[in-house]
Amino acid sequence: MSHGQDMNRRDFIKISSLFLAGSAAMSTQIGQTVTGSGNALAADGQERVVHSFCEHCFWRCGIAAHVRDGKIYKITGSEHHPLSNGRLCPRGTGGIGQIYDPDRLAHPLIREKKGGKTSYRKASWDEAITYTAERLYKIKEQYGPQAIAMLHHGYGYTFFKEMFKAFGVNKFAKPSYDFCCGPRHQGFIFTYGHSAGTPEGIDIENSKYILFFGTHYGENMHNTAVQEISEGIRRGLKIVVFDPRFSTLAGKAEKWLPIKAGTDIAMMQAIMNVLISEDLYDKQFVAENTVGFDELWAEVQQMTPEKAAEITDISADDIREIARNYASHAPAAAVHPGRRTQWYADGTQRVRAIAILNALVGNYKMPGGVVKYEKYKVPKAAHHEYPAFEKEVWSKYPLFTDIKPENTIASHEVMQQAISGEVKAMFVYGVNVPETITMGRKKALEALNNIDFLVAVDTLPMEVTGYADVVLPESTYLERYDDLDGGRPYRTPFVALRQPVVEPMFDSKPGNEIARMLAEKLELHGVFEESVEEYLDKRLKMAGSSLEEVKKTGVLKNPEPTDLYRKPGEPLTFKTPSGKIELASSKMKEAGFDAVPKFIQHPDAPEGYYRVLTGRKPMLTFGRTANNRFLNELPTARENEIWVNPEVAAKHQLSHGESIHLKNQAGVVSEFPIKVKVTQRIRQDAVYMVHGYGHYFKKLKWAHAKGASHNQLISNYEIDESIGAVGFQNNFVTFIKEA
């Protein structure tokens, strides 16, 4: 695309191998090391260890990067960081595969059109940044700042957000809010006045009995949580798992109940029914610390175990047994809030039901129950004075706004506004839009095709980079500083430092430097300190330490864990409108929604089709690990499979290990085949596949055409009208044999 030329319909174009790391004399660059900035390295032939934190999932565990002769040769868990405790999951140890990936983006790229042919060409950083600034400025001048939106994932987005806020842009969205963290965050806020937390505020290691609804510990590999549940099991923890699939966690459970997908709220209501009708709930705690009990009972009294059994396919006897066991172990008993919590349009109410089940047994701030972690107090650095926004931009959904420090709008709203023409420019940081947006690939591409200007900041040539007008190659998390990780509560409050282990390779740059360059081109002077080190040192000194000191271990933490438990007779207060736990939510009611969770019947699969359930593998999650050749060497990681019950396999004449294509209810056929896994571990009305496979960009050598893309098969999606989260589990598939 030539400078100044708009292209309302952009085609997917390939990034030439000439622009990737594999052709950039990689062997000569691997030995480069960080110098200066007070971080001189040991001489060649010697070893050193640099402490930082991981980027392969939102857990952000502490890492120890081992360097020899200027090259990282091993990554282990940092013993100093409370989220790793010296251990890492496979993704974390595989970080070397990202930094030394020969498919890495090596140079800034600009799309241009010559002689009717569109291609990318290599650009200098000054040219790419100047062009980006010019286009953003023109779009802002012509359409206003609300025509620009930023999508982000990963921790390096904070500097870009500061730059855009100084530019007058206030439209930020994180796709994971739509289907993962949004409902669990809001559902707990509406009930307790605070979030469930990350890590979740469940005292797992001291619990005696925990119920899990579709939570895949051991497969999503949230490091600390897996360590805690392992310790809990060692201490005698009993686990009950409600899941249509026999997951890894179900293999550790006292009882696995293959619940019918989409019926969780009915099951939770039935457990509440037993707790209340049999006087098993904590009457004193409920009377003193909750509001809305009568409204709750009016809703759940009709959901008897017998009625729930007809809905959920779980027997009334099992429901009563579990409810009674749960109450008998309380207050050292809990229902886990889970992670990916938006499956249909009722995700917020589903999480509210989980929160209410915890409240009924009085486990709040009790050993083994729900606890509230504290943050490490790190003062915020003084920020640039932002201009007054021409128009306040918040999501159209009435109860979205509790999340607004990080997001102002849902990511699917950004895509819809791109389709309608309201959003003209999109700045995408670490989001592989075609394979991430929960509206499905077709809608995502419609949005990308309709905008005037698209910038992609990434480390790899993901599908989204093939649609960008400008591609800006960011350094990996092992080559850069990011902002302090200090905003998350935990049992041991901490603040962690991400610091560079080696110099940025090729012509990549750290996100903080890219944001600073853009700010200067946009004449936003004074947004950032002279250096990122100066900014980090300023913040850490306000916390009583310094950058030089924290670089030694990568973390600053309280010497003693927080006292998590309430004292006998201690009065409790909650940041809800009533000051108490709201079994009936006043916020939901005022906004026109049900005050207590109601069960909504979801549609069954058409004849010959099966509901698609999704999950993860412990060694591969998110786009940052899809092309990791070290992780892909693991046999179970190379491609996804479609889990099929033996009776379903027999009906469709499918064999174990056979390659097939999937066709959804709208007639969309998977681009690539997927292998059949015939197993008793899945119900007959559902199939299961791991998300994140089936990449169609050939430059991703280890990810291209490996398995099928779940995102391609999303044609139906539903919106939670209270908070704007997106559910996509009302999609169904059948099988097409390759022959």
XYZ file of C-alpha atoms in Angstrom:
739
model
C 0.000 0.000 0.000
C 1.527 3.325 -0.970
C 1.655 6.185 1.490
C -1.600 8.072 1.855
C -3.619 5.485 -0.048
C -6.683 4.128 1.738
C -7.646 0.522 1.191
C -11.098 -0.218 2.560
C -10.888 -3.849 1.423
C -7.554 -5.361 2.419
C -6.492 -8.785 1.215
C -4.375 -11.195 3.208
C -0.810 -11.000 1.941
C 2.141 -13.149 2.806
C 5.137 -11.813 4.647
C 8.233 -12.782 2.724
C 10.837 -14.950 4.427
C 13.286 -12.128 3.700
C 11.651 -10.161 6.515
C 11.803 -12.946 9.099
C 14.500 -13.911 11.540
C 15.479 -17.055 9.667
C 17.119 -14.973 6.939
C 18.633 -12.369 9.241
C 21.941 -14.043 10.036
C 20.429 -15.467 13.179
C 23.529 -17.301 14.278
C 25.493 -14.067 14.578
C 22.768 -12.327 16.598
C 22.090 -15.012 19.188
C 25.260 -14.074 21.010
C 24.313 -10.429 21.512
C 23.959 -9.405 25.140
C 22.581 -6.557 27.167
C 25.098 -3.870 27.939
C 24.863 -0.531 29.638
C 21.929 0.698 31.708
C 23.604 -0.689 34.806
C 23.106 -4.238 33.585
C 26.543 -5.279 32.337
C 26.797 -9.016 31.822
C 29.394 -11.569 32.731
C 32.186 -12.160 30.264
C 31.949 -14.882 27.625
C 32.445 -18.329 29.038
C 30.768 -17.418 32.309
C 27.196 -17.951 33.390
C 24.623 -15.714 34.990
C 20.963 -15.856 35.961
C 18.482 -13.038 35.297
C 15.177 -12.951 37.191
C 12.074 -11.727 35.381
C 8.514 -12.916 34.772
C 6.897 -15.006 32.047
C 4.612 -13.865 29.205
C 3.163 -17.148 28.014
C -0.052 -16.703 29.951
C -1.712 -14.136 32.202
C -0.426 -15.877 35.357
C 2.986 -14.197 34.826
C 5.097 -16.524 36.968
C 8.580 -15.561 38.063
C 11.364 -16.981 35.897
C 15.100 -17.457 36.200
C 16.725 -17.156 32.755
C 20.091 -18.922 32.600
C 22.602 -17.312 30.229
C 25.883 -18.734 28.928
C 28.052 -16.922 26.398
C 25.321 -14.359 25.853
C 22.666 -16.955 24.965
C 19.732 -18.135 27.054
C 20.058 -21.898 27.370
C 17.531 -22.667 30.105
C 14.527 -21.092 31.840
C 13.451 -22.296 35.268
C 11.022 -21.101 37.908
C 12.285 -18.371 40.193
C 12.465 -19.446 43.827
C 12.014 -15.792 44.833
C 8.647 -15.256 43.123
C 5.536 -16.353 45.059
C 3.659 -17.453 41.932
C 6.358 -19.892 40.809
C 8.097 -21.037 44.010
C 10.934 -22.415 41.911
C 8.652 -24.242 39.453
C 7.349 -23.547 35.945
C 4.851 -25.184 33.606
C 5.997 -26.505 30.185
C 5.079 -23.232 28.474
C 7.276 -21.246 30.820
C 10.323 -23.463 30.359
C 9.762 -23.336 26.587
C 10.334 -19.586 26.350
C 13.609 -20.187 24.538
C 11.532 -21.375 21.605
C 9.998 -17.924 21.298
C 13.098 -15.767 21.458
C 15.064 -18.012 19.091
C 12.184 -18.726 16.714
C 13.474 -18.443 13.112
C 9.984 -17.276 12.085
C 10.247 -14.144 14.249
C 9.451 -10.804 12.669
C 12.818 -9.177 12.052
C 12.027 -5.766 10.522
C 9.283 -3.118 10.387
C 7.066 -3.667 7.354
C 4.787 -1.394 5.330
C 2.082 -2.651 2.984
C 2.241 -1.114 -0.466
C 0.527 -1.583 -3.798
C 2.424 -1.352 -7.074
C 1.161 -2.303 -10.493
C -1.993 -3.819 -9.036
C 0.007 -6.099 -6.728
C -0.005 -5.716 -2.939
C 3.041 -6.731 -0.922
C 5.103 -5.839 2.116
C 8.399 -4.048 1.997
C 11.042 -3.559 4.639
C 11.035 -0.127 6.286
C 13.254 1.678 8.730
C 11.845 2.329 12.182
C 11.749 6.055 11.530
C 9.761 5.568 8.321
C 7.342 3.049 9.877
C 6.734 5.193 12.971
C 6.393 8.392 10.924
C 3.899 6.751 8.570
C 1.907 5.310 11.489
C 1.794 8.674 13.262
C 0.719 10.485 10.083
C -2.135 8.068 9.415
C -3.359 8.100 13.020
C -3.215 11.890 13.110
C -5.187 12.247 9.882
C -7.865 9.799 11.026
C -8.195 11.611 14.337
C -8.469 14.975 12.573
C -11.043 13.730 10.072
C -13.200 11.474 12.253
C -12.281 12.269 15.860
C -10.313 10.206 18.390
C -13.186 7.749 18.848
C -12.460 6.429 15.352
C -9.281 4.840 16.757
C -9.316 1.710 18.923
C -6.666 -0.449 20.554
C -6.973 -4.203 21.064
C -4.444 -5.695 23.454
C -3.322 -8.912 25.084
C -0.207 -9.509 27.151
C 1.460 -7.257 29.646
C 3.393 -4.883 27.382
C 0.345 -2.880 26.326
C 0.546 -0.342 29.176
C 2.988 2.020 27.453
C 0.887 2.119 24.285
C -2.193 2.850 26.346
C -0.447 5.824 27.971
C 0.546 7.104 24.548
C -2.989 6.801 23.168
C -4.602 8.422 26.208
C -2.280 11.392 25.758
C -3.413 11.444 22.111
C -7.039 11.708 23.226
C -7.972 8.100 22.400
C -10.055 6.282 24.995
C -11.181 3.090 23.272
C -9.330 0.070 24.685
C -10.412 -3.564 24.606
C -8.984 -6.895 25.754
C -10.530 -9.942 24.013
C -10.038 -12.155 27.071
C -12.570 -9.972 28.923
C -15.256 -11.139 26.500
C -15.025 -14.847 27.243
C -12.767 -15.408 30.233
C -12.265 -12.815 32.936
C -15.267 -10.514 32.429
C -18.046 -12.604 34.017
C -15.872 -13.925 36.845
C -14.717 -10.403 37.665
C -18.136 -8.799 37.534
C -20.055 -11.698 39.065
C -17.996 -11.559 42.251
C -18.083 -7.759 42.370
C -21.886 -7.772 42.212
C -21.954 -10.308 45.069
C -18.979 -9.515 47.338
C -17.869 -6.092 46.157
C -14.494 -7.384 44.985
C -13.192 -9.597 42.204
C -12.460 -13.314 42.469
C -8.818 -12.410 41.833
C -5.934 -13.769 39.773
C -4.862 -16.097 41.358
C -8.372 -16.838 42.584
C -9.169 -16.093 46.208
C -9.873 -19.697 47.192
C -7.763 -21.104 50.031
C -7.257 -24.365 48.161
C -4.411 -25.859 50.131
C -6.377 -25.606 53.393
C -9.710 -26.689 51.977
C -11.390 -30.015 52.694
C -13.961 -30.067 49.907
C -14.110 -28.127 46.607
C -16.648 -28.220 43.794
C -15.422 -27.441 40.274
C -17.672 -26.644 37.315
C -15.733 -27.104 34.064
C -12.422 -25.870 35.465
C -9.487 -27.617 33.817
C -6.632 -27.543 36.322
C -3.664 -29.470 34.988
C -4.584 -28.593 31.409
C -4.722 -24.807 31.604
C -1.601 -25.111 33.804
C -1.946 -22.103 36.056
C 1.227 -22.811 37.926
C 0.485 -21.667 41.469
C -3.021 -23.087 41.424
C -1.729 -26.499 40.363
C 0.834 -26.380 43.166
C -1.850 -25.414 45.678
C -4.308 -28.085 44.610
C -1.540 -30.691 44.728
C -0.784 -29.620 48.294
C -4.487 -29.651 49.109
C -4.816 -33.215 47.844
C -1.777 -34.204 49.904
C -3.578 -32.807 52.953
C -6.766 -34.739 52.211
C -8.759 -32.367 49.978
C -11.768 -34.004 48.338
C -12.730 -32.784 44.870
C -16.010 -33.000 42.981
C -15.960 -32.157 39.271
C -19.034 -31.280 37.190
C -17.945 -31.496 33.553
C -19.312 -33.095 30.359
C -15.743 -34.349 29.830
C -13.485 -36.421 32.064
C -10.721 -33.836 32.435
C -7.318 -34.180 34.064
C -8.795 -32.641 37.207
C -11.643 -35.159 37.118
C -8.965 -37.839 37.324
C -8.006 -36.441 40.739
C -11.598 -36.139 41.947
C -13.537 -38.138 44.484
C -16.496 -37.858 42.131
C -16.874 -36.914 38.457
C -20.368 -35.997 37.332
C -20.775 -35.754 33.530
C -23.268 -32.903 33.641
C -25.116 -31.904 30.490
C -23.456 -28.819 29.006
C -25.307 -25.561 29.655
C -27.072 -26.701 32.839
C -24.654 -25.516 35.544
C -27.039 -22.916 36.994
C -29.775 -25.532 37.408
C -27.322 -27.739 39.299
C -26.206 -24.872 41.532
C -29.804 -23.912 42.253
C -30.555 -27.511 43.244
C -27.602 -27.540 45.660
C -28.878 -24.258 47.124
C -32.323 -25.849 47.421
C -30.902 -28.697 49.498
C -28.781 -26.389 51.669
C -31.781 -24.205 52.503
C -34.588 -26.783 52.670
C -32.535 -29.078 54.914
C -31.224 -26.210 57.107
C -27.639 -26.982 56.145
C -26.609 -23.398 55.401
C -24.882 -21.118 57.924
C -27.915 -19.280 59.284
C -26.005 -16.889 61.525
C -23.541 -15.859 58.810
C -26.316 -15.392 56.256
C -28.439 -13.343 58.672
C -25.561 -11.066 59.701
C -23.681 -10.654 56.417
C -26.052 -11.052 53.465
C -29.088 -9.447 51.884
C -31.603 -10.971 49.481
C -32.062 -14.376 51.098
C -35.850 -14.401 50.656
C -35.518 -13.477 46.964
C -32.989 -16.247 46.501
C -35.186 -18.860 48.165
C -38.190 -17.774 46.098
C -36.146 -18.525 42.983
C -34.511 -21.829 43.970
C -37.271 -23.519 45.964
C -38.779 -24.972 42.796
C -35.423 -26.391 41.622
C -35.603 -29.618 43.586
C -32.946 -32.302 43.026
C -35.553 -34.284 41.110
C -36.264 -31.405 38.744
C -32.540 -30.655 38.334
C -31.882 -34.320 37.586
C -34.151 -34.110 34.541
C -32.265 -31.027 33.313
C -28.656 -31.938 34.149
C -28.597 -35.740 33.749
C -27.188 -36.016 37.297
C -29.251 -38.107 39.703
C -31.179 -36.511 42.565
C -29.335 -38.794 44.997
C -25.963 -37.499 43.767
C -27.146 -33.905 44.072
C -28.281 -34.400 47.673
C -25.108 -36.275 48.602
C -22.872 -33.525 47.224
C -24.864 -30.724 48.861
C -24.738 -32.485 52.240
C -21.003 -33.242 51.947
C -20.324 -29.664 50.938
C -22.170 -28.355 53.999
C -20.572 -30.875 56.344
C -17.054 -29.759 55.384
C -17.893 -26.044 55.606
C -16.479 -23.541 56.254
C -13.380 -25.338 54.882
C -15.310 -25.967 51.662
C -15.692 -23.895 48.506
C -16.971 -23.718 44.949
C -14.204 -22.612 42.617
C -15.032 -19.638 40.310
C -13.091 -21.091 37.380
C -11.350 -19.170 34.600
C -13.013 -19.216 31.182
C -16.480 -18.502 32.454
C -18.472 -17.180 29.489
C -19.947 -20.096 27.577
C -23.436 -18.796 26.816
C -25.233 -15.502 27.482
C -25.575 -16.167 31.216
C -21.935 -16.201 32.314
C -22.242 -13.412 34.883
C -25.235 -15.064 36.548
C -23.442 -18.422 36.504
C -20.500 -16.897 38.401
C -22.951 -15.149 40.736
C -24.442 -18.564 41.526
C -20.955 -19.829 42.414
C -20.383 -16.823 44.677
C -23.756 -17.361 46.370
C -23.024 -21.047 47.013
C -19.882 -19.987 48.841
C -21.723 -17.362 50.873
C -24.434 -19.776 52.018
C -21.947 -21.947 53.920
C -20.252 -18.976 55.632
C -16.769 -19.680 54.251
C -15.793 -16.036 53.698
C -12.299 -15.293 55.101
C -12.171 -18.741 56.657
C -9.436 -21.402 56.243
C -10.250 -23.446 53.153
C -12.904 -21.017 51.930
C -13.131 -17.744 50.018
C -10.370 -15.326 50.971
C -9.529 -11.790 49.930
C -5.902 -11.285 48.972
C -4.095 -7.975 49.389
C -1.970 -6.012 46.917
C 1.606 -4.867 47.421
C 1.370 -1.107 47.805
C 3.378 0.513 45.003
C 2.467 4.163 44.377
C 1.586 5.090 40.830
C 4.072 7.303 39.047
C 2.828 10.730 38.037
C 1.279 10.565 34.571
C 1.128 12.984 31.718
C -1.869 15.313 31.809
C -4.371 13.767 29.427
C -6.551 15.942 27.222
C -10.257 15.987 27.966
C -11.887 13.300 25.847
C -14.277 14.745 23.289
C -16.687 11.989 24.185
C -16.589 9.574 27.097
C -16.181 6.103 25.631
C -17.506 3.239 27.668
C -19.159 0.055 26.601
C -22.850 0.261 25.749
C -23.470 -2.543 28.250
C -24.733 -1.036 31.520
C -22.652 -3.090 33.953
C -19.384 -3.203 32.010
C -17.865 -0.214 33.753
C -16.385 -1.903 36.831
C -13.576 -3.177 34.607
C -12.805 0.230 33.082
C -9.298 0.854 34.499
C -8.049 -1.657 31.900
C -10.781 -1.598 29.252
C -13.361 0.929 28.183
C -15.225 -1.244 25.707
C -15.668 -4.921 24.822
C -13.538 -6.245 21.961
C -16.550 -7.473 20.016
C -17.938 -3.913 20.182
C -14.749 -2.679 18.525
C -15.197 -5.244 15.765
C -18.852 -4.316 15.283
C -17.911 -0.639 15.111
C -15.257 -1.470 12.527
C -17.889 -3.248 10.430
C -20.299 -0.304 10.758
C -17.580 2.236 9.919
C -17.400 3.982 13.299
C -13.883 2.636 13.947
C -11.511 3.627 11.153
C -8.141 2.655 12.650
C -7.159 -0.273 14.823
C -3.928 -0.659 16.766
C -3.490 -4.341 17.650
C -1.005 -5.363 20.331
C -0.410 -9.100 20.722
C -3.896 -10.133 19.528
C -4.188 -12.568 16.617
C -7.590 -11.187 15.656
C -8.801 -13.818 13.124
C -8.158 -16.656 15.583
C -9.017 -14.861 18.836
C -12.172 -12.778 18.521
C -15.113 -14.705 19.946
C -17.465 -13.653 17.150
C -15.577 -16.120 14.956
C -13.107 -15.787 12.097
C -15.632 -14.650 9.497
C -16.798 -11.629 11.514
C -13.248 -10.771 12.542
C -12.088 -10.655 8.932
C -15.111 -8.592 7.930
C -14.046 -6.026 10.530
C -10.389 -6.004 9.451
C -11.397 -5.646 5.809
C -13.522 -2.587 6.524
C -11.127 -0.318 8.420
C -8.875 2.269 6.813
C -5.715 1.614 8.814
C -4.410 -1.358 10.796
C -1.205 -1.529 12.833
C -0.003 -4.840 14.296
C 2.635 -5.036 17.024
C 3.801 -8.627 17.454
C 6.800 -10.916 17.658
C 5.640 -13.477 15.076
C 3.954 -13.307 11.646
C 0.513 -14.279 12.951
C -2.584 -14.215 10.729
C -3.379 -10.650 11.810
C -0.057 -9.351 10.484
C -1.055 -10.450 6.986
C -3.874 -7.867 7.059
C -1.904 -4.992 8.612
C -0.827 -1.798 6.885
C 2.151 -1.529 9.224
C 3.835 -4.379 11.110
C 6.023 -3.360 14.048
C 8.237 -6.190 15.385
C 8.386 -6.103 19.166
C 11.158 -7.669 21.192
C 10.128 -10.735 23.146
C 9.530 -10.602 26.897
C 13.101 -11.877 27.376
C 14.525 -8.782 25.654
C 12.686 -5.875 27.241
C 11.445 -4.029 30.277
C 7.711 -3.748 30.864
C 5.784 -1.979 33.596
C 5.857 -3.410 37.112
C 3.533 -6.313 37.798
C 2.148 -4.990 41.057
C -1.579 -4.651 40.612
C -2.645 -8.179 41.557
C -3.559 -9.360 45.041
C -2.110 -12.594 46.418
C -1.594 -14.347 49.752
C 1.983 -13.041 49.656
C 1.632 -9.506 48.221
C 4.366 -8.775 45.682
C 5.522 -6.554 42.869
C 7.547 -8.141 40.071
C 9.989 -6.771 37.520
C 10.283 -7.795 33.895
C 13.799 -7.003 32.730
C 15.786 -7.833 29.577
C 17.921 -10.947 29.685
C 19.650 -10.347 26.333
C 19.657 -7.514 23.815
C 16.745 -7.235 21.357
C 17.592 -9.390 18.348
C 17.419 -8.319 14.723
C 15.612 -5.025 14.138
C 12.998 -5.536 16.861
C 12.382 -3.007 19.623
C 10.823 -3.094 23.114
C 7.232 -1.911 23.292
C 8.142 0.912 25.663
C 10.542 2.292 23.061
C 8.042 1.928 20.200
C 5.420 3.795 22.256
C 7.921 6.541 23.086
C 8.851 6.947 19.406
C 5.186 7.202 18.432
C 4.535 9.744 21.174
C 7.336 11.951 19.923
C 6.146 11.745 16.295
C 2.658 12.725 17.485
C 4.248 15.649 19.376
C 3.109 14.252 22.718
C 6.154 15.426 24.594
C 6.620 14.529 28.237
C 4.404 11.443 28.219
C 7.316 9.207 29.177
C 10.481 9.599 31.234
C 13.798 9.786 29.421
C 14.212 6.046 29.833
C 12.119 3.128 31.001
C 14.748 2.450 33.664
C 14.186 5.926 35.087
C 10.427 5.326 35.218
C 10.767 1.925 36.932
C 13.353 3.206 39.395
C 11.083 6.106 40.321
C 8.187 3.772 41.102
C 10.305 1.325 43.077
C 11.902 4.087 45.123
C 8.425 5.267 46.097
C 7.924 1.718 47.416
C 11.127 1.923 49.467
C 13.385 0.003 47.093
C 15.113 0.665 43.757
C 15.485 -0.799 40.295
C 19.036 -1.874 41.037
C 17.913 -3.758 44.135
C 14.879 -5.466 42.602
C 16.843 -6.570 39.530
C 18.724 -9.018 41.765
C 15.694 -11.248 42.426
C 13.065 -9.803 40.083
C 10.541 -9.366 42.871
C 9.704 -7.256 45.908
C 7.354 -8.905 48.386
C 6.034 -8.653 51.900
C 8.272 -10.561 54.298
C 5.265 -12.291 55.836
C 2.050 -13.551 54.186
C -1.112 -11.543 54.810
C -3.452 -12.701 57.572
C -6.290 -13.976 55.401
C -8.776 -15.142 58.012
C -11.365 -13.333 60.065
C -11.256 -13.341 63.848
C -14.157 -14.727 65.904
C -16.867 -12.078 66.074
C -15.069 -9.798 63.607
C -17.616 -7.635 61.744
C -17.389 -7.864 57.962
C -18.009 -5.090 55.465
C -18.288 -5.350 51.710
C -17.969 -2.770 48.934
C -21.472 -3.452 47.622
C -24.326 -0.922 47.656
C -25.761 -2.627 50.754
C -22.403 -3.129 52.485
C -23.173 -6.854 52.642
C -22.909 -9.921 50.437
C -25.725 -9.530 47.925
C -27.498 -12.813 47.284
C -29.878 -10.630 45.288
C -27.793 -8.069 43.434
C -29.024 -4.486 43.645
C -26.833 -3.474 40.704
C -28.293 -6.171 38.486
C -31.818 -5.263 39.533
C -31.347 -1.520 38.993
C -29.987 -2.181 35.511
C -33.072 -4.217 34.626
C -31.655 -7.723 35.017
C -32.538 -10.599 37.331
C -31.414 -9.908 40.891
C -30.793 -13.627 41.511
C -29.459 -16.144 38.995
C -32.100 -17.911 36.914
C -31.647 -21.064 34.885
C -32.121 -20.544 31.139
C -32.583 -23.529 28.846
C -30.015 -23.611 26.041
C -30.759 -25.227 22.666
C -29.843 -28.833 22.016
C -27.800 -29.861 19.003
C -29.572 -30.493 15.699
C -29.912 -34.158 14.738
C -26.516 -35.608 13.826
C -24.620 -32.614 15.287
C -22.789 -32.256 18.602
C -22.035 -29.325 20.886
C -18.416 -28.136 20.592
C -16.601 -27.869 23.935
C -13.131 -26.357 24.030
C -10.107 -26.250 26.322
C -6.339 -26.113 26.414
C -3.228 -28.217 26.538
C -0.678 -27.536 29.282
C 2.172 -26.886 26.872
C 0.387 -24.749 24.276
C -1.967 -21.848 24.928
C -2.445 -18.534 23.133
C -0.734 -17.378 19.965
C 2.633 -16.858 21.608
C 3.205 -20.599 21.960
C 1.535 -21.832 18.756
C 4.771 -21.787 16.729
C 7.134 -22.819 19.523
C 9.166 -25.605 17.966
C 10.412 -26.930 21.301
C 6.909 -27.276 22.708
C 5.668 -28.687 19.412
C 8.196 -31.497 19.693
C 6.039 -32.955 22.468
C 3.854 -35.605 20.800
C 0.638 -34.490 22.516
C 1.203 -30.859 21.491
C 1.649 -31.158 17.730
C -2.020 -30.915 16.843
C -5.438 -30.965 18.438
C -7.901 -33.851 18.284
C -11.673 -34.103 18.301
C -12.889 -36.170 21.248
C -15.841 -38.377 20.257
C -17.823 -40.801 22.387
C -17.571 -44.434 21.136
C -21.323 -44.658 20.432
C -21.158 -41.470 18.354
C -18.061 -42.749 16.563
C -19.872 -45.987 15.705
C -22.925 -44.074 14.450
C -20.761 -42.024 12.072
C -18.343 -44.875 11.288
C -15.367 -42.994 12.699
C -12.149 -44.761 13.694
C -9.688 -43.722 16.377
C -6.857 -41.738 14.768
C -8.782 -41.133 11.538
C -8.473 -37.675 9.965
C -11.784 -35.942 9.285
C -13.140 -32.460 8.640
C -15.705 -30.777 10.870
C -18.797 -28.977 9.570
C -20.774 -26.631 11.795
C -24.509 -25.954 11.837
C -24.065 -23.046 9.381
C -22.281 -25.239 6.833
C -18.760 -23.965 7.578
C -16.205 -26.750 7.017
C -12.871 -26.746 8.821
C -10.043 -25.697 6.540
C -7.747 -28.428 7.843
C -8.489 -31.973 9.014
C -8.455 -33.086 12.618
C -7.809 -36.538 14.056
C -10.518 -38.443 15.905
C -9.957 -39.475 19.510
C -12.547 -42.109 20.394
C -12.996 -42.013 24.161
C -15.477 -42.726 26.928
C -14.318 -39.467 28.549
C -16.898 -37.339 26.696
C -20.695 -37.336 26.745
C -22.598 -38.522 23.683
C -24.147 -35.099 22.981
C -20.837 -33.205 22.821
C -17.376 -33.239 21.280
C -14.220 -31.580 22.567
C -11.246 -29.892 20.917
C -8.370 -27.703 22.094
C -8.509 -24.095 20.932
C -5.570 -22.406 19.158
C -4.727 -24.821 16.328
C -5.305 -24.862 12.572
C -3.275 -21.759 11.679
C -3.491 -20.888 7.987
C -0.399 -18.671 7.779
C 2.303 -20.809 6.170
C 5.119 -18.743 7.673
C 4.262 -20.303 11.041
C 6.223 -23.444 10.180
C 5.372 -25.406 13.312
C 1.749 -24.273 13.605
C 0.534 -24.186 10.003
C -2.229 -26.716 9.221
C -1.778 -28.548 12.523
C -5.274 -29.625 13.502
C -8.473 -27.636 13.058
C -9.295 -24.058 14.023
C -12.094 -23.767 16.564
C -12.490 -20.066 15.790
C -13.296 -20.858 12.155
C -16.253 -22.968 13.337
C -17.900 -20.190 15.378
C -21.011 -18.974 13.580
C -23.305 -18.484 16.578
C -22.387 -16.164 19.407
C -24.475 -14.710 22.223
C -23.975 -11.528 24.224
C -24.448 -11.221 27.969
C -26.442 -7.995 27.808
C -25.462 -6.979 31.346
C -21.671 -6.803 30.901
C -21.051 -7.465 27.196
C -19.306 -10.840 27.465
C -19.556 -13.231 24.505
C -20.594 -16.889 24.626
C -19.998 -19.237 21.718
C -20.819 -22.715 23.005
C -24.095 -22.910 21.085
C -22.101 -24.048 18.075
C -22.433 -27.623 16.870
C -20.502 -29.803 14.440
C -20.841 -33.007 12.492
C -18.179 -35.014 10.698
C -17.015 -35.221 7.091
C -14.838 -38.206 6.321
C -11.825 -37.303 4.166
C -12.623 -39.892 1.524
